[in-house]
Short mmCIF file of C-alpha atoms and ligand atoms in Angstrom, two decimals:
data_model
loop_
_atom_site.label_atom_id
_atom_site.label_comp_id
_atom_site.label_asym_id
_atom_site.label_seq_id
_atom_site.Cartn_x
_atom_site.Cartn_y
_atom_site.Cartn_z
CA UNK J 1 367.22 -32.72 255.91
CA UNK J 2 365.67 -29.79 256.68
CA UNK J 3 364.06 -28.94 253.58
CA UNK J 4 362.54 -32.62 253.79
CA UNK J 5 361.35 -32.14 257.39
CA UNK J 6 359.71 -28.27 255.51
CA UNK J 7 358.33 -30.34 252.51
CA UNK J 8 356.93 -32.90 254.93
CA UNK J 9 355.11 -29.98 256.40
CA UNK J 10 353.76 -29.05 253.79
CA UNK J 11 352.32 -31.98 252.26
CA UNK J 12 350.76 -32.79 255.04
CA UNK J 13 349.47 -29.35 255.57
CA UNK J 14 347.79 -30.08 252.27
CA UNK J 15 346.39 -33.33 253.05
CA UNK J 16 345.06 -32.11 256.35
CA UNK J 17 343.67 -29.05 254.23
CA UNK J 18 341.97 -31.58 251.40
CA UNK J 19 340.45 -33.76 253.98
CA UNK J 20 339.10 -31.03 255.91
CA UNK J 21 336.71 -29.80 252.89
CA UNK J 22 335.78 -33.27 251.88
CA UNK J 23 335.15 -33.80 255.21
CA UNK J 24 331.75 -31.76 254.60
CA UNK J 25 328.81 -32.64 253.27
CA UNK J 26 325.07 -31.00 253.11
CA UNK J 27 322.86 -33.57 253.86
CA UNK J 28 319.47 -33.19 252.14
CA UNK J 29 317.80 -35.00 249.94
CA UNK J 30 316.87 -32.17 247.10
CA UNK J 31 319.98 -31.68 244.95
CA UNK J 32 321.63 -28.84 245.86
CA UNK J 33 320.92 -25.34 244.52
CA UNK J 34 321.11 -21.62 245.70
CA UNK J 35 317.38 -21.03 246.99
CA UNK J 36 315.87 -19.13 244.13
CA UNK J 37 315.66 -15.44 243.95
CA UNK J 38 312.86 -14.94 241.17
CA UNK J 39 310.45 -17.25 240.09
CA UNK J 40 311.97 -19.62 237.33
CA UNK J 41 312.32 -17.59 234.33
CA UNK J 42 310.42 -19.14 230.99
CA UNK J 43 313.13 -19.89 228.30
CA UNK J 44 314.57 -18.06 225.82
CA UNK J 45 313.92 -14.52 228.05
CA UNK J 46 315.62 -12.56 230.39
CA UNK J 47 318.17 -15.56 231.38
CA UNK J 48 319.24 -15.40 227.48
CA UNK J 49 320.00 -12.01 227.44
CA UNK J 50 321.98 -11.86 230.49
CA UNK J 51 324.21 -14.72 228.90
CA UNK J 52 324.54 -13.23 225.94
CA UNK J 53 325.51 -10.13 227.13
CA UNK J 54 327.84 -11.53 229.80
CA UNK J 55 329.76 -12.99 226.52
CA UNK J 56 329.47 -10.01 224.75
CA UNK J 57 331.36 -8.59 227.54
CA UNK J 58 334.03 -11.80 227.02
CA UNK J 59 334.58 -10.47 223.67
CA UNK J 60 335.23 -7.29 225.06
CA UNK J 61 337.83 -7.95 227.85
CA UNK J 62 339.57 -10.31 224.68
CA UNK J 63 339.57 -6.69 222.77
CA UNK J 64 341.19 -4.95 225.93
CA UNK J 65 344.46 -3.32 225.73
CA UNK J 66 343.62 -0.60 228.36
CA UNK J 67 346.33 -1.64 230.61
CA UNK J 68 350.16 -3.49 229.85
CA UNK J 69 348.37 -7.12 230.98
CA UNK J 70 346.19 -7.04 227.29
CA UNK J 71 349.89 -7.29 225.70
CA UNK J 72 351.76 -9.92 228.53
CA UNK J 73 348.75 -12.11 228.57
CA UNK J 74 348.26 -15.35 226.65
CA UNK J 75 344.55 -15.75 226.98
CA UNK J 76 342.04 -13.09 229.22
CA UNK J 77 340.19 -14.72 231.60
CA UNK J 78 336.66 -12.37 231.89
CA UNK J 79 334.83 -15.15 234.33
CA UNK J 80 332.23 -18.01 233.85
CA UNK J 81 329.12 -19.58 235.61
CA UNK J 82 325.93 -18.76 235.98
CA UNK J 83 324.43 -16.10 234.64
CA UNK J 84 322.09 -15.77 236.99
CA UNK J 85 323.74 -16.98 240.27
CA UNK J 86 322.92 -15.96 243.46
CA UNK J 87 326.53 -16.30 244.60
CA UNK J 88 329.40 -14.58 242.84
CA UNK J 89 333.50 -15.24 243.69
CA UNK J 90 335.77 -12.54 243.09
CA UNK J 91 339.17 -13.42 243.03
CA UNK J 92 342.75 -11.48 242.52
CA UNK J 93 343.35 -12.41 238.97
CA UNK J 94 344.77 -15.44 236.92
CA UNK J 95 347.55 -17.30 237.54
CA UNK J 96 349.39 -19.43 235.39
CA UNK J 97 347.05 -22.00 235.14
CA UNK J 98 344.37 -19.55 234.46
CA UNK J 99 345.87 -17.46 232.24
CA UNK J 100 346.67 -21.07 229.70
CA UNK J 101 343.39 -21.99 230.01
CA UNK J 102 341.72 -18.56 230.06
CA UNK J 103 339.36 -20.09 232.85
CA UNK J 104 339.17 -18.48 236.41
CA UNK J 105 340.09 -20.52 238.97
CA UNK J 106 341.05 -23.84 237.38
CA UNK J 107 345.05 -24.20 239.20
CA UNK J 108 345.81 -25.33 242.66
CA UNK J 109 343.47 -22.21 244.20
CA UNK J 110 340.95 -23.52 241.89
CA UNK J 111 340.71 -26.94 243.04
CA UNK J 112 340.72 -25.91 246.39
CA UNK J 113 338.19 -23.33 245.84
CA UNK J 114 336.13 -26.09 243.77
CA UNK J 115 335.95 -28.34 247.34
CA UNK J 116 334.94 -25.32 249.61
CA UNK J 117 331.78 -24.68 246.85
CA UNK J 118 331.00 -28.40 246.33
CA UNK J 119 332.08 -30.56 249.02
CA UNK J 120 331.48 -27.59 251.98
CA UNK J 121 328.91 -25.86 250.56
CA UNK J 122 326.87 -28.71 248.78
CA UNK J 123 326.86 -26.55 245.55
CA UNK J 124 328.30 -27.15 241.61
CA UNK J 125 330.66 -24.53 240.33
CA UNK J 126 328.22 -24.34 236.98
CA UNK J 127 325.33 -22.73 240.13
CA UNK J 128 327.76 -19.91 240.93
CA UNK J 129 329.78 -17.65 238.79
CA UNK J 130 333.89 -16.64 239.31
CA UNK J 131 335.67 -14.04 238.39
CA UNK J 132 338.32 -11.83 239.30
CA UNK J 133 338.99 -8.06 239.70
CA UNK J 134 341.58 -8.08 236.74
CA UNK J 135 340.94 -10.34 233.33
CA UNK J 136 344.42 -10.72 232.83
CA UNK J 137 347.21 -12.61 234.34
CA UNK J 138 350.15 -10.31 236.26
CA UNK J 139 353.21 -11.38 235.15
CA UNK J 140 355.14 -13.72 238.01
CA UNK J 141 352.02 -13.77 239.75
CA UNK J 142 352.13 -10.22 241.09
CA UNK J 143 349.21 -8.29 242.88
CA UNK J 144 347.67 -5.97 240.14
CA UNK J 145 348.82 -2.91 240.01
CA UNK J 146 346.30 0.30 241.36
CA UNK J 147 346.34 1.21 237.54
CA UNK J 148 345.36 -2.08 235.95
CA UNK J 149 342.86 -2.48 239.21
CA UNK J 150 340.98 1.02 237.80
CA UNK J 151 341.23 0.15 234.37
CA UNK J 152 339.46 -3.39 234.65
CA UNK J 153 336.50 -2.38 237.26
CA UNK J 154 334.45 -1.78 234.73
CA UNK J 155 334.32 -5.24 233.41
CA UNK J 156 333.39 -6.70 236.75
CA UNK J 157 331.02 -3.40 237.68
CA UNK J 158 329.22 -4.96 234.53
CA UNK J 159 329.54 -8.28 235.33
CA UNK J 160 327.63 -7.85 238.39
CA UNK J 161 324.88 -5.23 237.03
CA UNK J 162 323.97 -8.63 234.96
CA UNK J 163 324.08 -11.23 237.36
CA UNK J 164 322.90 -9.30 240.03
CA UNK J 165 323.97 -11.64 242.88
CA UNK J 166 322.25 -11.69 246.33
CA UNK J 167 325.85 -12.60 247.89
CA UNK J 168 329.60 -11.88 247.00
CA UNK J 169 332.48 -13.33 248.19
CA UNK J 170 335.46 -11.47 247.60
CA UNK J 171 338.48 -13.94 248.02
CA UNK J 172 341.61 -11.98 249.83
CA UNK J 173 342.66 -8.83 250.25
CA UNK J 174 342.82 -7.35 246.78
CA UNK J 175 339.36 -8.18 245.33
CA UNK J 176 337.89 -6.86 249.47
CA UNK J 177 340.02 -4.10 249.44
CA UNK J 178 338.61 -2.90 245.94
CA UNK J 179 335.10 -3.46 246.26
CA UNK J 180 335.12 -2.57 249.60
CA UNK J 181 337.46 0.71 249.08
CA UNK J 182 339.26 0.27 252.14
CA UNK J 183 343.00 -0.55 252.84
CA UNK J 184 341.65 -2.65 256.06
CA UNK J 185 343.42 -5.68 256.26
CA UNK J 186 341.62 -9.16 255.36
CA UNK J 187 341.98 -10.02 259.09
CA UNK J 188 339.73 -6.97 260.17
CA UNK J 189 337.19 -7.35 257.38
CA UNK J 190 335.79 -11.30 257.35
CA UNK J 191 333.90 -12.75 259.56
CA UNK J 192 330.65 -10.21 258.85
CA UNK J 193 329.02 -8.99 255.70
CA UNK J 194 329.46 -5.27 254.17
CA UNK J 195 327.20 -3.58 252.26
CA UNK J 196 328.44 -3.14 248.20
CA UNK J 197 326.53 -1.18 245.82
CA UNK J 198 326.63 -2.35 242.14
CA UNK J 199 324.43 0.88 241.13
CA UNK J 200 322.65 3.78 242.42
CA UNK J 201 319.28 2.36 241.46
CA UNK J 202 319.68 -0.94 243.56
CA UNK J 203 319.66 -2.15 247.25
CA UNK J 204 323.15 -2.95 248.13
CA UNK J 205 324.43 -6.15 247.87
CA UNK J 206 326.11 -8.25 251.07
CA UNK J 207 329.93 -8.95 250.30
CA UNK J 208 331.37 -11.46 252.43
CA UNK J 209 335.56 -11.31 252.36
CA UNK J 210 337.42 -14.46 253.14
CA UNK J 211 340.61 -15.32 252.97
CA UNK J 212 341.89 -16.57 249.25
CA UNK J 213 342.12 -20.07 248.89
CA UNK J 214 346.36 -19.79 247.79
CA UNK J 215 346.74 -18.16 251.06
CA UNK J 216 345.03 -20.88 252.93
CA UNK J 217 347.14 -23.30 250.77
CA UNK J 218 350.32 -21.03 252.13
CA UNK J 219 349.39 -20.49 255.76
CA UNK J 220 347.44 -23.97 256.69
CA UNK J 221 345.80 -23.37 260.12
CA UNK J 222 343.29 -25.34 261.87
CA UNK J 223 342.11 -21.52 262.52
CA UNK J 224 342.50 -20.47 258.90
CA UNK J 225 340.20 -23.27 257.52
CA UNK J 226 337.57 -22.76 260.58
CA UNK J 227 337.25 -19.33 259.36
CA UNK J 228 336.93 -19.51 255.81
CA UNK J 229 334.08 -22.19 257.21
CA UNK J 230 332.54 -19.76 259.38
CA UNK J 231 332.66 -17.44 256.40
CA UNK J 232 330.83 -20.01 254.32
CA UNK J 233 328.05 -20.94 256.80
CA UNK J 234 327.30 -17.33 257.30
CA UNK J 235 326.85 -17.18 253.12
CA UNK J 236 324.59 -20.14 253.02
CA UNK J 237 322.43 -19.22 256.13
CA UNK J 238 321.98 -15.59 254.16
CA UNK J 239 321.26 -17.71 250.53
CA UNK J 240 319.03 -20.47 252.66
CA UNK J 241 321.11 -23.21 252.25
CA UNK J 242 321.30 -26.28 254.75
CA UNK J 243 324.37 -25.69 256.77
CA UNK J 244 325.82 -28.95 257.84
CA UNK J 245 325.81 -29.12 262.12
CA UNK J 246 329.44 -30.32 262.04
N1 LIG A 1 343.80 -16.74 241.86
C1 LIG A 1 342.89 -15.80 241.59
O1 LIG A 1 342.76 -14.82 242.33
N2 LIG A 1 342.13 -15.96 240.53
C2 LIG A 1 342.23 -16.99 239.72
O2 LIG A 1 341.48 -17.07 238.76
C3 LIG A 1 343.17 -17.98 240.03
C4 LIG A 1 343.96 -17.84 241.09
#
């Protein structure tokens, strides 16, 4: 009885959760796109290069066996999107889901995470790019270990020396707590942008943390999703988006 009343809960948890990002939607009449950084590139240059090297670099997390997760994997999962996106997600690292389809983000978290960029933030998944801090699923879902953490930065370091993002949103504490270098909690570190420097040669870039969209799955809180909204608005305000009054 009880664990009806508990799986009750949590369904509608969920459908509170599901209705709440649908619930959003930028009106505007232009389709919806990050507001451009550089004038449009012509084809065939600089936005060619960047993808092919950003899939050079695929082939090289697919070579990886740096760290025990190359051997317990069944596919890597380096990242995918845009190239040249304004906005990059940084998750944890794959789950199961993930780790089958050696896409980021494509499980439960994924679908979730798809809403909050398309339905909340009036984007398409194909204008940002997501990735994670490790290419390889943890077995059982663990956090990565410190180890596997130090031995995959590099991948991501590169990723973002190519996309060169105006905006990145580290989802939970993990991916924040290793860009960010800090053993803060989540709590302490959302809500405002930090400064993250990709290389010595550039202006830092602003990292927003927020929390991860399983944990917003696992802790459903009118306050947890007004947050990660807050979070959001503060993104598209910074990227010139039209943040919805509601
Ligand atoms: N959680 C993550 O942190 N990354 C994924 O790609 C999927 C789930």
């Amino acid at each position: 009885m009880k664990e009806e009343r508990n799986l009750r809960k949590v369904f509608n948890q969920h459908v509170k959760l599901e209705e709440y990002f649908t619930g959003f939607s930028v009106k505007s009449n232009k389709p919806a796109a990050v507001a451009p950084q550089q004038p449009p590139q012509p084809a065939n240059s600089q936005n060619t290069d960047i993808a092919t090297e950003l899939s050079q670099l695929c082939k090289e997390v697919a070579a990886c066996q740096k760290c025990v997760l190359g051997s317990t994997r069944t596919n890597p999962v380096p990242g995918e999107g845009n190239p040249k996106a304004d906005l990059v997600f940084v998750g944890e690292g794959p789950g199961a889901d993930e780790d089958a389809q050696g896409r980021p983000f494509v499980g439960r978290s994924g679908q979730l995470l798809d809403k909050i960029i398309t339905n909340a933030m009036g984007l398409k998944r194909s204008d940002v790019y997501i990735c994670n801090i490790v290419k390889c699923r943890p077995p059982e879902n663990r956090e990565p270990r410190p180890e596997e953490i130090i031995s995959c930065l590099p991948f991501l370091k590169k990723q973002l020396s190519l996309i060169r993002p105006r905006v990145i949103v580290c989802l939970g504490a993990p991916a924040t707590r290793t860009l960010l270098n800090t053993n803060k909690p989540i709590g302490q570190l959302r809500g405002k942008f930090h400064e993250f420097s990709i290389d010595d040669d550039s202006e830092p870039v602003k990292l927003m943390p927020t929390f991860h969209p399983s944990y917003i799955l696992r802790n459903y809180s009118d306050d947890n999703r007004r947050k990660v909204w807050e979070d959001m608005k503060t993104v598209m305000v910074e990227l010139g988006l039209p943040v919805p009054k509601k």
